[in-house]
CSV table of C-alpha atoms in Angstrom, one decimal:
chain,number,residue,atom,x,y,z
A,1,UNK,CA,175.1,-116.8,68.4
A,2,UNK,CA,176.7,-113.5,69.2
A,3,UNK,CA,176.0,-110.6,67.3
A,4,UNK,CA,177.8,-107.6,66.4
A,5,UNK,CA,179.9,-106.2,69.1
A,6,UNK,CA,181.0,-102.6,70.0
A,7,UNK,CA,183.9,-101.5,71.8
A,8,UNK,CA,184.3,-99.2,74.0
A,9,UNK,CA,180.5,-98.4,74.4
A,10,UNK,CA,181.7,-94.8,75.3
A,11,UNK,CA,184.2,-92.6,74.7
A,12,UNK,CA,184.8,-89.0,75.6
A,13,UNK,CA,188.0,-87.4,74.3
A,14,UNK,CA,189.4,-84.2,74.2
A,15,UNK,CA,189.6,-81.9,71.1
A,16,UNK,CA,192.6,-82.8,69.0
A,17,UNK,CA,193.3,-86.5,70.6
A,18,UNK,CA,193.2,-89.6,68.5
A,19,UNK,CA,190.4,-92.3,69.2
A,20,UNK,CA,190.2,-96.2,68.1
A,21,UNK,CA,186.6,-97.5,67.7
A,22,UNK,CA,186.5,-101.3,67.3
A,23,UNK,CA,183.7,-103.4,65.6
A,24,UNK,CA,184.0,-107.3,66.4
A,25,UNK,CA,181.4,-108.4,63.3
A,26,UNK,CA,179.2,-111.5,63.3
A,27,UNK,CA,181.8,-114.4,62.3
A,28,UNK,CA,181.5,-115.4,59.0
A,29,UNK,CA,180.2,-112.2,57.6
A,30,UNK,CA,182.4,-110.9,54.9
A,31,UNK,CA,180.6,-107.2,54.3
A,32,UNK,CA,181.4,-104.9,57.1
A,33,UNK,CA,179.9,-101.2,57.4
A,34,UNK,CA,180.7,-98.2,59.3
A,35,UNK,CA,177.9,-95.8,59.9
A,36,UNK,CA,177.8,-92.6,61.8
A,37,UNK,CA,174.5,-91.5,63.5
A,38,UNK,CA,174.0,-87.9,64.8
A,39,UNK,CA,171.7,-86.9,67.7
A,40,UNK,CA,168.0,-87.5,66.0
A,41,UNK,CA,169.2,-88.2,62.8
A,42,UNK,CA,169.3,-91.6,60.3
A,43,UNK,CA,172.6,-93.5,60.2
A,44,UNK,CA,175.0,-91.8,57.5
A,45,UNK,CA,177.2,-94.4,55.6
A,46,UNK,CA,181.0,-93.8,56.4
A,47,UNK,CA,183.1,-97.0,54.9
A,48,UNK,CA,182.4,-100.5,53.5
A,49,UNK,CA,184.5,-103.4,53.8
A,50,UNK,CA,184.4,-106.5,51.4
A,51,UNK,CA,186.6,-109.0,53.1
A,52,UNK,CA,190.2,-107.1,54.2
A,53,UNK,CA,189.9,-104.2,51.6
A,54,UNK,CA,187.6,-100.9,51.8
A,55,UNK,CA,185.4,-101.0,49.0
A,56,UNK,CA,184.0,-97.8,49.2
A,57,UNK,CA,185.1,-95.2,51.3
A,58,UNK,CA,183.4,-92.4,50.1
A,59,UNK,CA,181.3,-91.5,53.4
A,60,UNK,CA,184.3,-90.7,55.1
A,61,UNK,CA,184.0,-87.1,56.2
A,62,UNK,CA,187.9,-86.3,55.6
A,63,UNK,CA,191.2,-87.7,55.9
A,64,UNK,CA,191.3,-87.7,59.8
A,65,UNK,CA,189.0,-90.8,59.5
A,66,UNK,CA,190.4,-94.0,58.6
A,67,UNK,CA,189.3,-97.7,58.8
A,68,UNK,CA,191.2,-100.9,58.7
A,69,UNK,CA,190.1,-104.4,58.7
A,70,UNK,CA,193.6,-106.5,58.5
A,71,UNK,CA,192.4,-109.8,58.8
A,72,UNK,CA,189.1,-109.9,57.0
A,73,UNK,CA,187.2,-109.9,60.5
A,74,UNK,CA,187.6,-107.1,63.3
A,75,UNK,CA,187.4,-103.7,62.2
A,76,UNK,CA,189.1,-100.5,64.0
A,77,UNK,CA,187.9,-97.0,62.9
A,78,UNK,CA,190.4,-94.7,63.7
A,79,UNK,CA,190.0,-90.7,64.0
A,80,UNK,CA,193.2,-88.4,64.2
A,81,UNK,CA,192.9,-84.9,65.6
A,82,UNK,CA,189.4,-85.2,66.8
A,83,UNK,CA,186.6,-82.5,66.5
A,84,UNK,CA,183.7,-81.8,68.5
A,85,UNK,CA,181.8,-81.9,65.6
A,86,UNK,CA,182.5,-85.7,65.6
A,87,UNK,CA,180.7,-86.4,68.6
A,88,UNK,CA,178.2,-88.8,67.8
A,89,UNK,CA,177.0,-93.0,67.9
A,90,UNK,CA,179.5,-94.6,65.3
A,91,UNK,CA,177.9,-97.7,64.5
A,92,UNK,CA,179.0,-100.9,62.9
A,93,UNK,CA,177.1,-103.5,60.9
A,94,UNK,CA,178.1,-106.7,59.2
A,95,UNK,CA,176.3,-108.7,56.5
A,96,UNK,CA,176.6,-112.1,54.5
A,97,UNK,CA,176.8,-112.8,50.9
A,98,UNK,CA,173.9,-115.1,51.4
A,99,UNK,CA,171.5,-112.9,52.6
A,100,UNK,CA,171.2,-110.1,50.3
A,101,UNK,CA,170.7,-106.6,51.9
A,102,UNK,CA,170.4,-107.6,55.5
A,103,UNK,CA,172.9,-105.7,58.0
A,104,UNK,CA,173.1,-106.2,61.4
A,105,UNK,CA,174.2,-103.7,63.5
A,106,UNK,CA,176.2,-103.4,66.6
A,107,UNK,CA,175.1,-101.4,69.6
A,108,UNK,CA,177.0,-98.3,68.8
A,109,UNK,CA,180.1,-96.2,70.3
A,110,UNK,CA,179.0,-93.1,71.6
A,111,UNK,CA,181.8,-90.6,71.0
A,112,UNK,CA,182.3,-87.5,72.7
A,113,UNK,CA,184.5,-84.7,71.9
A,114,UNK,CA,184.7,-81.7,74.7
B,1,UNK,CA,171.0,-84.1,49.3
B,2,UNK,CA,168.6,-86.0,51.0
B,3,UNK,CA,167.8,-89.3,49.1
B,4,UNK,CA,165.0,-90.6,51.5
B,5,UNK,CA,162.6,-88.4,52.7
B,6,UNK,CA,160.5,-89.7,56.2
B,7,UNK,CA,157.7,-88.7,57.7
B,8,UNK,CA,156.3,-87.7,60.3
B,9,UNK,CA,159.0,-86.9,62.5
B,10,UNK,CA,156.8,-88.2,65.4
B,11,UNK,CA,153.8,-89.8,65.9
B,12,UNK,CA,151.4,-91.0,68.6
B,13,UNK,CA,148.9,-93.5,68.6
B,14,UNK,CA,146.8,-95.4,70.6
B,15,UNK,CA,147.1,-98.9,71.6
B,16,UNK,CA,145.3,-101.2,69.5
B,17,UNK,CA,145.8,-98.4,66.5
B,18,UNK,CA,147.4,-98.5,63.5
B,19,UNK,CA,150.7,-96.7,63.0
B,20,UNK,CA,151.7,-95.6,59.5
B,21,UNK,CA,155.1,-94.1,58.6
B,22,UNK,CA,155.8,-92.8,55.3
B,23,UNK,CA,158.9,-92.3,52.8
B,24,UNK,CA,159.6,-91.2,49.8
B,25,UNK,CA,163.2,-91.9,47.6
B,26,UNK,CA,164.8,-89.9,44.6
B,27,UNK,CA,167.2,-92.4,43.4
B,28,UNK,CA,165.5,-95.0,40.8
B,29,UNK,CA,168.5,-97.3,41.3
B,30,UNK,CA,167.3,-98.3,44.6
B,31,UNK,CA,166.3,-101.6,44.8
B,32,UNK,CA,166.0,-102.5,48.4
B,33,UNK,CA,163.9,-100.6,51.0
B,34,UNK,CA,164.2,-102.3,54.7
B,35,UNK,CA,162.8,-100.8,57.8
B,36,UNK,CA,164.8,-100.4,61.1
B,37,UNK,CA,163.3,-100.4,64.7
B,38,UNK,CA,165.7,-98.5,67.2
B,39,UNK,CA,165.4,-98.4,70.7
B,40,UNK,CA,167.2,-96.0,73.0
B,41,UNK,CA,171.0,-96.9,73.5
B,42,UNK,CA,170.8,-99.6,71.0
B,43,UNK,CA,172.0,-100.1,67.2
B,44,UNK,CA,169.1,-100.2,64.3
B,45,UNK,CA,167.3,-103.8,64.6
B,46,UNK,CA,166.1,-105.0,61.0
B,47,UNK,CA,162.1,-105.2,61.2
B,48,UNK,CA,161.1,-105.9,57.4
B,49,UNK,CA,162.0,-105.1,53.9
B,50,UNK,CA,160.8,-105.3,50.6
B,51,UNK,CA,161.9,-105.5,46.8
B,52,UNK,CA,160.4,-103.3,44.1
B,53,UNK,CA,159.0,-106.5,42.1
B,54,UNK,CA,155.8,-106.6,44.8
B,55,UNK,CA,153.6,-104.1,45.9
B,56,UNK,CA,153.1,-105.2,49.5
B,57,UNK,CA,155.1,-107.4,52.4
B,58,UNK,CA,153.4,-108.4,55.4
B,59,UNK,CA,155.2,-109.7,58.2
B,60,UNK,CA,152.9,-110.3,61.6
B,61,UNK,CA,151.5,-107.0,62.7
B,62,UNK,CA,153.7,-105.2,60.1
B,63,UNK,CA,153.4,-104.7,56.4
B,64,UNK,CA,155.2,-102.4,53.9
B,65,UNK,CA,153.4,-101.1,51.1
B,66,UNK,CA,155.5,-100.0,47.9
B,67,UNK,CA,154.7,-97.6,45.4
B,68,UNK,CA,157.3,-98.0,42.3
B,69,UNK,CA,155.6,-95.5,40.3
B,70,UNK,CA,155.6,-92.7,43.0
B,71,UNK,CA,158.6,-93.8,44.4
B,72,UNK,CA,157.0,-94.0,47.9
B,73,UNK,CA,157.0,-96.6,50.5
B,74,UNK,CA,155.1,-96.6,53.8
B,75,UNK,CA,155.4,-99.0,57.0
B,76,UNK,CA,151.8,-100.0,58.7
B,77,UNK,CA,152.0,-101.6,62.3
B,78,UNK,CA,148.7,-103.2,63.1
B,79,UNK,CA,147.1,-103.4,66.6
B,80,UNK,CA,149.8,-101.0,67.9
B,81,UNK,CA,151.4,-102.1,71.4
B,82,UNK,CA,153.3,-99.8,74.1
B,83,UNK,CA,156.5,-102.1,73.1
B,84,UNK,CA,156.5,-100.7,69.5
B,85,UNK,CA,157.6,-97.8,71.3
B,86,UNK,CA,160.7,-96.8,69.1
B,87,UNK,CA,162.4,-94.8,66.4
B,88,UNK,CA,161.8,-96.2,63.0
B,89,UNK,CA,163.7,-95.7,60.1
B,90,UNK,CA,163.4,-96.3,56.4
B,91,UNK,CA,166.1,-97.2,54.0
B,92,UNK,CA,167.2,-97.9,50.8
B,93,UNK,CA,170.2,-99.1,49.1
B,94,UNK,CA,171.3,-100.5,45.7
B,95,UNK,CA,173.6,-103.6,45.1
B,96,UNK,CA,176.9,-102.5,43.7
B,97,UNK,CA,179.5,-105.2,43.2
B,98,UNK,CA,178.2,-106.5,47.0
B,99,UNK,CA,178.2,-103.1,48.4
B,100,UNK,CA,174.8,-102.5,49.6
B,101,UNK,CA,175.1,-99.4,51.9
B,102,UNK,CA,172.2,-98.2,53.0
B,103,UNK,CA,170.7,-94.4,52.9
B,104,UNK,CA,168.4,-94.2,55.4
B,105,UNK,CA,165.6,-91.5,56.2
B,106,UNK,CA,165.4,-89.1,59.3
B,107,UNK,CA,163.6,-91.3,61.2
B,108,UNK,CA,159.9,-91.3,63.3
B,109,UNK,CA,159.7,-91.4,67.1
B,110,UNK,CA,156.8,-93.8,67.6
B,111,UNK,CA,154.8,-93.3,70.9
B,112,UNK,CA,151.7,-95.6,72.0
B,113,UNK,CA,149.8,-94.6,74.4
B,114,UNK,CA,147.3,-96.9,76.7
């Protein structure tokens, strides 16, 4: 079956621009997580969705970052007024309530802010 | 505050040898400890995971050893192969109303040489 997919795979933007990153989780997975991975580092948690609601957004670095999951499936991470420090790989993971703890990661979107 | 510390940062092992990567955690509320394998340009993939009620878990060539009192756990890769060359991340999580966000270590770049 299909795994987690993310689009685009690469995004280059200019400082100050707005970007949207999309995540298609595994069908039926109710839990969805966004992480950010900087070069040479482990992924860092950004936000967690259970169904349609953002149950934990404690990892979002500031109010320029926002994420939605309106129908409980696809999620979009939105970054306003991008800064060069936002450059990283943004990873999405999904999980099933039946398989406690197991998260399946997508390939990520590499964001470069010039 | 780094809640999961991982070492070494890089590791070179001869083919057929044993690769050992260590992690230490601080938060005693963590109750799930996975290891992820990541190849360049790909998302992390779950390799093996353990819960604190057991001291060891083995799956094929991969073994996790867990020491609850020392708050440490390690990954052993037996008979290491060139295809094992990748970056390995330890992680930890605790379940909080379905939220199992992962806290990752900083990663170990493993290289298996012929």
